[in-house]
Amino acid sequence: MPLITLKTKIQAPVERCFDLSTSIDLHKKSVEHTQEEVVSGRTNGLMQLNEEVTWRAKHLGVWFVMTVRMTDYERPYYFCDEMVSGPFQSMAHQHYFEELNEGTLMIDKFRFVSPLGVLGRLANATVLKKHLTELLFTRNEAIKTFAETNRWQEVLPS
């Protein structure tokens, strides 16, 4: 099972970083290049425990539909979203937030299992893990940019 771990330091309060990470509106902005859109479930605002959202997006030239559910939620320090249906055999994305003197350390742990046995493992090794790492990095940079500027007000409820 491949594991992607990213650590991002953000000069902003832990609550803001957590909320931005659960924001459907920021998610849509951060992955515009994939033409990602919500096709069912929560369409805006902040995801909450046990809520689901179904996304449609283009990755590596192929359209995918994936439904995720928020399966664990401990604001403002941890949440986990897991695939309910979609292109992976399984997928879980754990989000950790640690308070630092100068802001927040955001830690992502993204685990996935590709379908198709040996072919899936080959795809992981050659393309998929790199693509997903870049996607998560781009998303984290958006969270950082919004959190460290007044742009967070564009996507978080008042």
Short mmCIF file of N, CA and C in Angstrom, two decimals:
data_model
loop_
_atom_site.label_atom_id
_atom_site.label_comp_id
_atom_site.label_asym_id
_atom_site.label_seq_id
_atom_site.Cartn_x
_atom_site.Cartn_y
_atom_site.Cartn_z
N MET A 1 0.85 -1.17 0.00
CA MET A 1 0.00 0.00 0.00
C MET A 1 0.89 1.24 0.00
N PRO A 2 0.91 2.00 -1.09
CA PRO A 2 1.72 3.22 -1.12
C PRO A 2 1.26 4.23 -0.07
N LEU A 3 2.23 4.95 0.49
CA LEU A 3 1.97 6.00 1.46
C LEU A 3 2.69 7.26 0.99
N ILE A 4 1.94 8.36 0.94
CA ILE A 4 2.51 9.67 0.64
C ILE A 4 2.40 10.49 1.92
N THR A 5 3.52 11.03 2.38
CA THR A 5 3.52 11.89 3.57
C THR A 5 4.07 13.25 3.18
N LEU A 6 3.31 14.29 3.48
CA LEU A 6 3.74 15.67 3.22
C LEU A 6 3.64 16.46 4.51
N LYS A 7 4.62 17.34 4.73
CA LYS A 7 4.59 18.25 5.88
C LYS A 7 4.67 19.67 5.35
N THR A 8 3.75 20.53 5.83
CA THR A 8 3.69 21.90 5.37
C THR A 8 3.60 22.82 6.57
N LYS A 9 4.56 23.76 6.69
CA LYS A 9 4.51 24.76 7.76
C LYS A 9 3.73 25.96 7.25
N ILE A 10 2.79 26.40 8.08
CA ILE A 10 1.92 27.51 7.70
C ILE A 10 1.91 28.53 8.83
N GLN A 11 2.13 29.77 8.48
CA GLN A 11 2.12 30.84 9.48
C GLN A 11 0.69 31.37 9.65
N ALA A 12 -0.11 30.55 10.32
CA ALA A 12 -1.51 30.90 10.56
C ALA A 12 -2.01 30.00 11.70
N PRO A 13 -3.10 30.40 12.36
CA PRO A 13 -3.64 29.60 13.48
C PRO A 13 -4.11 28.22 13.02
N VAL A 14 -4.00 27.25 13.90
CA VAL A 14 -4.35 25.87 13.60
C VAL A 14 -5.81 25.75 13.17
N GLU A 15 -6.71 26.50 13.80
CA GLU A 15 -8.14 26.43 13.45
C GLU A 15 -8.38 26.85 12.01
N ARG A 16 -7.70 27.90 11.57
CA ARG A 16 -7.86 28.37 10.19
C ARG A 16 -7.34 27.33 9.20
N CYS A 17 -6.18 26.74 9.51
CA CYS A 17 -5.61 25.72 8.62
C CYS A 17 -6.53 24.50 8.53
N PHE A 18 -7.06 24.09 9.66
CA PHE A 18 -7.98 22.95 9.69
C PHE A 18 -9.22 23.25 8.84
N ASP A 19 -9.84 24.41 9.09
CA ASP A 19 -11.06 24.75 8.36
C ASP A 19 -10.81 24.87 6.86
N LEU A 20 -9.68 25.46 6.48
CA LEU A 20 -9.37 25.55 5.05
C LEU A 20 -9.21 24.17 4.43
N SER A 21 -8.68 23.23 5.19
CA SER A 21 -8.50 21.87 4.69
C SER A 21 -9.81 21.13 4.52
N THR A 22 -10.85 21.54 5.22
CA THR A 22 -12.16 20.90 5.09
C THR A 22 -13.09 21.68 4.16
N SER A 23 -12.60 22.77 3.59
CA SER A 23 -13.42 23.65 2.75
C SER A 23 -13.59 23.08 1.33
N ILE A 24 -14.84 22.83 0.96
CA ILE A 24 -15.15 22.40 -0.41
C ILE A 24 -14.78 23.51 -1.38
N ASP A 25 -15.05 24.76 -1.00
CA ASP A 25 -14.78 25.90 -1.89
C ASP A 25 -13.29 26.04 -2.20
N LEU A 26 -12.44 25.90 -1.18
CA LEU A 26 -11.00 25.98 -1.43
C LEU A 26 -10.51 24.77 -2.21
N HIS A 27 -11.07 23.61 -1.92
CA HIS A 27 -10.66 22.41 -2.67
C HIS A 27 -10.89 22.63 -4.17
N LYS A 28 -12.06 23.16 -4.52
CA LYS A 28 -12.36 23.40 -5.94
C LYS A 28 -11.35 24.37 -6.56
N LYS A 29 -11.00 25.43 -5.84
CA LYS A 29 -10.02 26.39 -6.36
C LYS A 29 -8.63 25.78 -6.49
N SER A 30 -8.26 24.92 -5.54
CA SER A 30 -6.89 24.39 -5.51
C SER A 30 -6.63 23.34 -6.59
N VAL A 31 -7.68 22.75 -7.12
CA VAL A 31 -7.49 21.71 -8.14
C VAL A 31 -8.22 22.05 -9.44
N GLU A 32 -8.33 23.33 -9.73
CA GLU A 32 -9.01 23.76 -10.96
C GLU A 32 -8.41 23.12 -12.20
N HIS A 33 -7.10 22.88 -12.19
CA HIS A 33 -6.43 22.30 -13.35
C HIS A 33 -6.92 20.89 -13.69
N THR A 34 -7.61 20.23 -12.75
CA THR A 34 -8.16 18.89 -13.01
C THR A 34 -9.62 18.96 -13.44
N GLN A 35 -10.15 20.19 -13.57
CA GLN A 35 -11.55 20.41 -13.92
C GLN A 35 -12.48 19.72 -12.91
N GLU A 36 -12.02 19.65 -11.66
CA GLU A 36 -12.76 18.94 -10.62
C GLU A 36 -14.04 19.69 -10.27
N GLU A 37 -15.12 18.90 -10.11
CA GLU A 37 -16.39 19.49 -9.73
C GLU A 37 -17.14 18.51 -8.84
N VAL A 38 -18.01 19.08 -8.00
CA VAL A 38 -18.86 18.26 -7.15
C VAL A 38 -20.05 17.79 -7.97
N VAL A 39 -20.32 16.48 -7.93
CA VAL A 39 -21.48 15.97 -8.64
C VAL A 39 -22.59 15.52 -7.69
N SER A 40 -22.28 15.32 -6.41
CA SER A 40 -23.31 15.08 -5.40
C SER A 40 -22.71 15.25 -4.01
N GLY A 41 -23.60 15.40 -3.04
CA GLY A 41 -23.17 15.61 -1.67
C GLY A 41 -23.00 17.10 -1.39
N ARG A 42 -22.20 17.40 -0.38
CA ARG A 42 -21.98 18.80 0.00
C ARG A 42 -21.30 19.52 -1.16
N THR A 43 -21.86 20.66 -1.57
CA THR A 43 -21.32 21.40 -2.72
C THR A 43 -20.50 22.62 -2.31
N ASN A 44 -20.61 23.05 -1.05
CA ASN A 44 -19.81 24.19 -0.58
C ASN A 44 -19.72 24.13 0.95
N GLY A 45 -18.97 25.07 1.51
CA GLY A 45 -18.83 25.10 2.96
C GLY A 45 -17.81 24.10 3.46
N LEU A 46 -17.92 23.75 4.73
CA LEU A 46 -16.93 22.89 5.39
C LEU A 46 -17.50 21.48 5.60
N MET A 47 -16.71 20.49 5.22
CA MET A 47 -17.10 19.09 5.44
C MET A 47 -17.16 18.82 6.94
N GLN A 48 -18.10 17.99 7.33
CA GLN A 48 -18.28 17.60 8.72
C GLN A 48 -18.24 16.07 8.81
N LEU A 49 -18.17 15.55 10.01
CA LEU A 49 -18.11 14.12 10.25
C LEU A 49 -19.28 13.40 9.58
N ASN A 50 -18.96 12.29 8.90
CA ASN A 50 -19.91 11.41 8.21
C ASN A 50 -20.52 11.99 6.95
N GLU A 51 -20.14 13.20 6.55
CA GLU A 51 -20.64 13.74 5.30
C GLU A 51 -19.87 13.13 4.14
N GLU A 52 -20.55 13.09 2.99
CA GLU A 52 -19.93 12.58 1.77
C GLU A 52 -19.98 13.64 0.68
N VAL A 53 -19.01 13.55 -0.21
CA VAL A 53 -19.02 14.37 -1.42
C VAL A 53 -18.50 13.51 -2.56
N THR A 54 -19.13 13.67 -3.72
CA THR A 54 -18.69 12.95 -4.91
C THR A 54 -18.09 13.95 -5.88
N TRP A 55 -16.85 13.68 -6.27
CA TRP A 55 -16.09 14.54 -7.16
C TRP A 55 -15.96 13.88 -8.53
N ARG A 56 -15.94 14.71 -9.56
CA ARG A 56 -15.61 14.26 -10.92
C ARG A 56 -14.42 15.10 -11.35
N ALA A 57 -13.35 14.44 -11.81
CA ALA A 57 -12.13 15.16 -12.17
C ALA A 57 -11.37 14.40 -13.25
N LYS A 58 -10.54 15.14 -13.95
CA LYS A 58 -9.70 14.56 -15.00
C LYS A 58 -8.27 14.46 -14.49
N HIS A 59 -7.78 13.22 -14.42
CA HIS A 59 -6.41 12.96 -13.97
C HIS A 59 -5.72 12.09 -15.01
N LEU A 60 -4.54 12.52 -15.41
CA LEU A 60 -3.74 11.78 -16.37
C LEU A 60 -4.53 11.50 -17.66
N GLY A 61 -5.37 12.49 -18.03
CA GLY A 61 -6.13 12.40 -19.26
C GLY A 61 -7.40 11.57 -19.19
N VAL A 62 -7.74 11.06 -18.01
CA VAL A 62 -8.90 10.18 -17.85
C VAL A 62 -9.86 10.80 -16.82
N TRP A 63 -11.16 10.75 -17.11
CA TRP A 63 -12.16 11.23 -16.16
C TRP A 63 -12.42 10.16 -15.09
N PHE A 64 -12.46 10.60 -13.83
CA PHE A 64 -12.74 9.73 -12.70
C PHE A 64 -13.86 10.33 -11.86
N VAL A 65 -14.61 9.46 -11.22
CA VAL A 65 -15.61 9.87 -10.24
C VAL A 65 -15.26 9.16 -8.94
N MET A 66 -15.20 9.93 -7.84
CA MET A 66 -14.85 9.35 -6.56
C MET A 66 -15.70 9.98 -5.46
N THR A 67 -16.26 9.13 -4.61
CA THR A 67 -17.01 9.59 -3.45
C THR A 67 -16.15 9.36 -2.21
N VAL A 68 -16.03 10.41 -1.39
CA VAL A 68 -15.29 10.30 -0.13
C VAL A 68 -16.21 10.65 1.03
N ARG A 69 -15.92 10.05 2.18
CA ARG A 69 -16.67 10.31 3.41
C ARG A 69 -15.69 10.76 4.48
N MET A 70 -16.09 11.76 5.25
CA MET A 70 -15.30 12.19 6.41
C MET A 70 -15.58 11.18 7.52
N THR A 71 -14.59 10.32 7.81
CA THR A 71 -14.80 9.21 8.75
C THR A 71 -14.30 9.49 10.16
N ASP A 72 -13.49 10.51 10.34
CA ASP A 72 -13.00 10.88 11.67
C ASP A 72 -12.81 12.39 11.67
N TYR A 73 -13.08 13.02 12.83
CA TYR A 73 -13.09 14.48 12.86
C TYR A 73 -12.87 14.94 14.28
N GLU A 74 -11.72 15.56 14.54
CA GLU A 74 -11.39 16.09 15.86
C GLU A 74 -10.84 17.50 15.68
N ARG A 75 -11.73 18.45 15.41
CA ARG A 75 -11.33 19.83 15.15
C ARG A 75 -10.61 20.41 16.36
N PRO A 76 -9.49 21.07 16.20
CA PRO A 76 -8.79 21.44 14.97
C PRO A 76 -7.51 20.63 14.70
N TYR A 77 -7.45 19.40 15.21
CA TYR A 77 -6.17 18.68 15.15
C TYR A 77 -6.11 17.49 14.21
N TYR A 78 -7.27 16.97 13.79
CA TYR A 78 -7.21 15.76 12.96
C TYR A 78 -8.53 15.53 12.26
N PHE A 79 -8.45 15.06 11.01
CA PHE A 79 -9.60 14.46 10.35
C PHE A 79 -9.10 13.47 9.31
N CYS A 80 -10.00 12.59 8.92
CA CYS A 80 -9.68 11.59 7.92
C CYS A 80 -10.83 11.49 6.94
N ASP A 81 -10.50 11.47 5.65
CA ASP A 81 -11.51 11.19 4.64
C ASP A 81 -11.10 9.92 3.90
N GLU A 82 -12.10 9.10 3.60
CA GLU A 82 -11.84 7.81 2.96
C GLU A 82 -12.75 7.63 1.75
N MET A 83 -12.22 6.96 0.75
CA MET A 83 -13.00 6.68 -0.44
C MET A 83 -14.10 5.67 -0.13
N VAL A 84 -15.32 6.01 -0.57
CA VAL A 84 -16.46 5.11 -0.47
C VAL A 84 -16.61 4.34 -1.79
N SER A 85 -16.42 5.07 -2.89
CA SER A 85 -16.43 4.45 -4.21
C SER A 85 -15.54 5.27 -5.12
N GLY A 86 -14.94 4.61 -6.09
CA GLY A 86 -14.07 5.33 -7.01
C GLY A 86 -13.00 4.46 -7.62
N PRO A 87 -11.94 5.11 -8.11
CA PRO A 87 -10.95 4.41 -8.92
C PRO A 87 -9.97 3.52 -8.15
N PHE A 88 -9.86 3.69 -6.85
CA PHE A 88 -8.90 2.89 -6.07
C PHE A 88 -9.58 1.67 -5.48
N GLN A 89 -8.79 0.69 -5.13
CA GLN A 89 -9.31 -0.42 -4.34
C GLN A 89 -9.65 0.12 -2.95
N SER A 90 -8.78 0.99 -2.42
CA SER A 90 -9.05 1.71 -1.18
C SER A 90 -8.20 2.98 -1.15
N MET A 91 -8.66 3.97 -0.35
CA MET A 91 -7.94 5.22 -0.21
C MET A 91 -8.34 5.85 1.12
N ALA A 92 -7.35 6.30 1.87
CA ALA A 92 -7.58 7.03 3.12
C ALA A 92 -6.59 8.19 3.18
N HIS A 93 -7.10 9.37 3.52
CA HIS A 93 -6.27 10.57 3.61
C HIS A 93 -6.42 11.12 5.03
N GLN A 94 -5.35 10.98 5.80
CA GLN A 94 -5.32 11.49 7.18
C GLN A 94 -4.68 12.87 7.18
N HIS A 95 -5.29 13.78 7.92
CA HIS A 95 -4.83 15.17 8.01
C HIS A 95 -4.56 15.48 9.48
N TYR A 96 -3.31 15.83 9.80
CA TYR A 96 -2.92 16.17 11.16
C TYR A 96 -2.51 17.64 11.21
N PHE A 97 -2.81 18.30 12.33
CA PHE A 97 -2.48 19.71 12.50
C PHE A 97 -1.87 19.89 13.88
N GLU A 98 -0.64 20.41 13.90
CA GLU A 98 0.07 20.64 15.16
C GLU A 98 0.33 22.12 15.32
N GLU A 99 0.03 22.64 16.51
CA GLU A 99 0.30 24.05 16.80
C GLU A 99 1.80 24.24 17.01
N LEU A 100 2.33 25.26 16.36
CA LEU A 100 3.73 25.65 16.52
C LEU A 100 3.75 27.08 17.07
N ASN A 101 4.89 27.50 17.61
CA ASN A 101 5.00 28.88 18.08
C ASN A 101 4.70 29.87 16.97
N GLU A 102 5.14 29.54 15.76
CA GLU A 102 4.98 30.47 14.64
C GLU A 102 3.83 30.08 13.71
N GLY A 103 2.92 29.21 14.15
CA GLY A 103 1.80 28.85 13.30
C GLY A 103 1.39 27.40 13.44
N THR A 104 1.35 26.70 12.31
CA THR A 104 0.81 25.33 12.27
C THR A 104 1.68 24.44 11.39
N LEU A 105 1.85 23.21 11.83
CA LEU A 105 2.45 22.18 10.98
C LEU A 105 1.31 21.29 10.53
N MET A 106 1.11 21.22 9.21
CA MET A 106 0.07 20.39 8.63
C MET A 106 0.76 19.14 8.06
N ILE A 107 0.27 17.97 8.45
CA ILE A 107 0.85 16.71 8.00
C ILE A 107 -0.24 15.90 7.29
N ASP A 108 0.06 15.50 6.06
CA ASP A 108 -0.84 14.66 5.29
C ASP A 108 -0.25 13.26 5.21
N LYS A 109 -1.09 12.26 5.41
CA LYS A 109 -0.72 10.86 5.18
C LYS A 109 -1.80 10.30 4.26
N PHE A 110 -1.39 10.02 3.04
CA PHE A 110 -2.31 9.57 2.00
C PHE A 110 -1.95 8.16 1.61
N ARG A 111 -2.85 7.20 1.90
CA ARG A 111 -2.62 5.79 1.58
C ARG A 111 -3.63 5.36 0.52
N PHE A 112 -3.15 4.59 -0.42
CA PHE A 112 -4.06 4.10 -1.45
C PHE A 112 -3.61 2.74 -1.95
N VAL A 113 -4.59 1.99 -2.43
CA VAL A 113 -4.33 0.71 -3.07
C VAL A 113 -4.96 0.77 -4.45
N SER A 114 -4.17 0.57 -5.45
CA SER A 114 -4.67 0.59 -6.82
C SER A 114 -5.30 -0.75 -7.16
N PRO A 115 -6.30 -0.71 -8.03
CA PRO A 115 -6.87 -1.99 -8.49
C PRO A 115 -5.94 -2.65 -9.50
N LEU A 116 -6.31 -3.76 -10.01
CA LEU A 116 -5.64 -4.47 -11.11
C LEU A 116 -4.34 -5.16 -10.73
N GLY A 117 -4.14 -5.46 -9.45
CA GLY A 117 -3.00 -6.27 -9.03
C GLY A 117 -1.65 -5.77 -9.51
N VAL A 118 -0.96 -6.59 -10.29
CA VAL A 118 0.40 -6.26 -10.76
C VAL A 118 0.38 -4.99 -11.62
N LEU A 119 -0.62 -4.84 -12.48
CA LEU A 119 -0.71 -3.64 -13.31
C LEU A 119 -0.89 -2.39 -12.45
N GLY A 120 -1.69 -2.50 -11.39
CA GLY A 120 -1.87 -1.39 -10.47
C GLY A 120 -0.58 -1.03 -9.75
N ARG A 121 0.16 -2.05 -9.33
CA ARG A 121 1.45 -1.79 -8.65
C ARG A 121 2.44 -1.14 -9.62
N LEU A 122 2.41 -1.54 -10.87
CA LEU A 122 3.27 -0.93 -11.89
C LEU A 122 2.88 0.54 -12.10
N ALA A 123 1.59 0.80 -12.16
CA ALA A 123 1.11 2.19 -12.29
C ALA A 123 1.54 3.03 -11.10
N ASN A 124 1.48 2.46 -9.89
CA ASN A 124 1.93 3.17 -8.69
C ASN A 124 3.38 3.58 -8.82
N ALA A 125 4.20 2.63 -9.20
CA ALA A 125 5.65 2.85 -9.26
C ALA A 125 6.04 3.81 -10.36
N THR A 126 5.31 3.82 -11.47
CA THR A 126 5.75 4.62 -12.61
C THR A 126 5.08 5.98 -12.71
N VAL A 127 3.83 6.10 -12.29
CA VAL A 127 3.09 7.33 -12.55
C VAL A 127 2.25 7.82 -11.37
N LEU A 128 1.48 6.93 -10.79
CA LEU A 128 0.41 7.35 -9.89
C LEU A 128 0.90 8.02 -8.62
N LYS A 129 1.89 7.45 -7.95
CA LYS A 129 2.37 8.05 -6.70
C LYS A 129 2.92 9.45 -6.95
N LYS A 130 3.66 9.63 -8.03
CA LYS A 130 4.21 10.95 -8.37
C LYS A 130 3.08 11.94 -8.65
N HIS A 131 2.10 11.53 -9.43
CA HIS A 131 0.98 12.40 -9.77
C HIS A 131 0.21 12.82 -8.52
N LEU A 132 -0.09 11.87 -7.64
CA LEU A 132 -0.83 12.18 -6.42
C LEU A 132 -0.03 13.05 -5.47
N THR A 133 1.28 12.83 -5.40
CA THR A 133 2.14 13.68 -4.57
C THR A 133 2.09 15.12 -5.07
N GLU A 134 2.20 15.31 -6.37
CA GLU A 134 2.14 16.66 -6.95
C GLU A 134 0.78 17.30 -6.70
N LEU A 135 -0.29 16.53 -6.82
CA LEU A 135 -1.63 17.05 -6.57
C LEU A 135 -1.79 17.50 -5.11
N LEU A 136 -1.33 16.68 -4.18
CA LEU A 136 -1.41 17.04 -2.76
C LEU A 136 -0.53 18.24 -2.44
N PHE A 137 0.65 18.30 -3.04
CA PHE A 137 1.54 19.45 -2.83
C PHE A 137 0.87 20.74 -3.32
N THR A 138 0.27 20.69 -4.50
CA THR A 138 -0.42 21.86 -5.05
C THR A 138 -1.56 22.29 -4.14
N ARG A 139 -2.31 21.33 -3.65
CA ARG A 139 -3.42 21.64 -2.73
C ARG A 139 -2.90 22.26 -1.44
N ASN A 140 -1.82 21.71 -0.88
CA ASN A 140 -1.26 22.25 0.36
C ASN A 140 -0.72 23.66 0.16
N GLU A 141 -0.14 23.93 -0.99
CA GLU A 141 0.33 25.29 -1.27
C GLU A 141 -0.84 26.27 -1.33
N ALA A 142 -1.96 25.84 -1.86
CA ALA A 142 -3.15 26.69 -1.88
C ALA A 142 -3.64 26.95 -0.45
N ILE A 143 -3.69 25.91 0.37
CA ILE A 143 -4.10 26.09 1.77
C ILE A 143 -3.17 27.08 2.46
N LYS A 144 -1.88 26.93 2.25
CA LYS A 144 -0.88 27.82 2.85
C LYS A 144 -1.09 29.26 2.38
N THR A 145 -1.26 29.45 1.08
CA THR A 145 -1.44 30.80 0.53
C THR A 145 -2.69 31.47 1.10
N PHE A 146 -3.79 30.73 1.13
CA PHE A 146 -5.04 31.30 1.65
C PHE A 146 -4.92 31.57 3.15
N ALA A 147 -4.29 30.66 3.91
CA ALA A 147 -4.19 30.81 5.36
C ALA A 147 -3.31 31.99 5.75
N GLU A 148 -2.24 32.22 4.99
CA GLU A 148 -1.27 33.25 5.36
C GLU A 148 -1.63 34.63 4.84
N THR A 149 -2.70 34.73 4.07
CA THR A 149 -3.16 36.02 3.55
C THR A 149 -4.62 36.20 3.92
N ASN A 150 -5.20 37.29 3.53
CA ASN A 150 -6.62 37.52 3.79
C ASN A 150 -7.53 36.71 2.87
N ARG A 151 -6.96 35.93 1.96
CA ARG A 151 -7.77 35.15 1.02
C ARG A 151 -8.61 34.09 1.71
N TRP A 152 -8.26 33.71 2.93
CA TRP A 152 -9.05 32.72 3.65
C TRP A 152 -10.50 33.18 3.79
N GLN A 153 -10.70 34.50 3.80
CA GLN A 153 -12.06 35.05 3.93
C GLN A 153 -12.93 34.78 2.71
N GLU A 154 -12.29 34.44 1.58
CA GLU A 154 -13.05 34.12 0.35
C GLU A 154 -13.74 32.76 0.46
N VAL A 155 -13.22 31.86 1.29
CA VAL A 155 -13.71 30.49 1.28
C VAL A 155 -14.21 29.98 2.61
N LEU A 156 -13.99 30.74 3.68
CA LEU A 156 -14.49 30.30 5.00
C LEU A 156 -15.70 31.11 5.38
N PRO A 157 -16.70 30.45 6.00
CA PRO A 157 -17.90 31.18 6.42
C PRO A 157 -17.55 32.21 7.50
N SER A 158 -18.29 33.28 7.54
CA SER A 158 -18.05 34.36 8.51
C SER A 158 -18.44 33.93 9.91
#
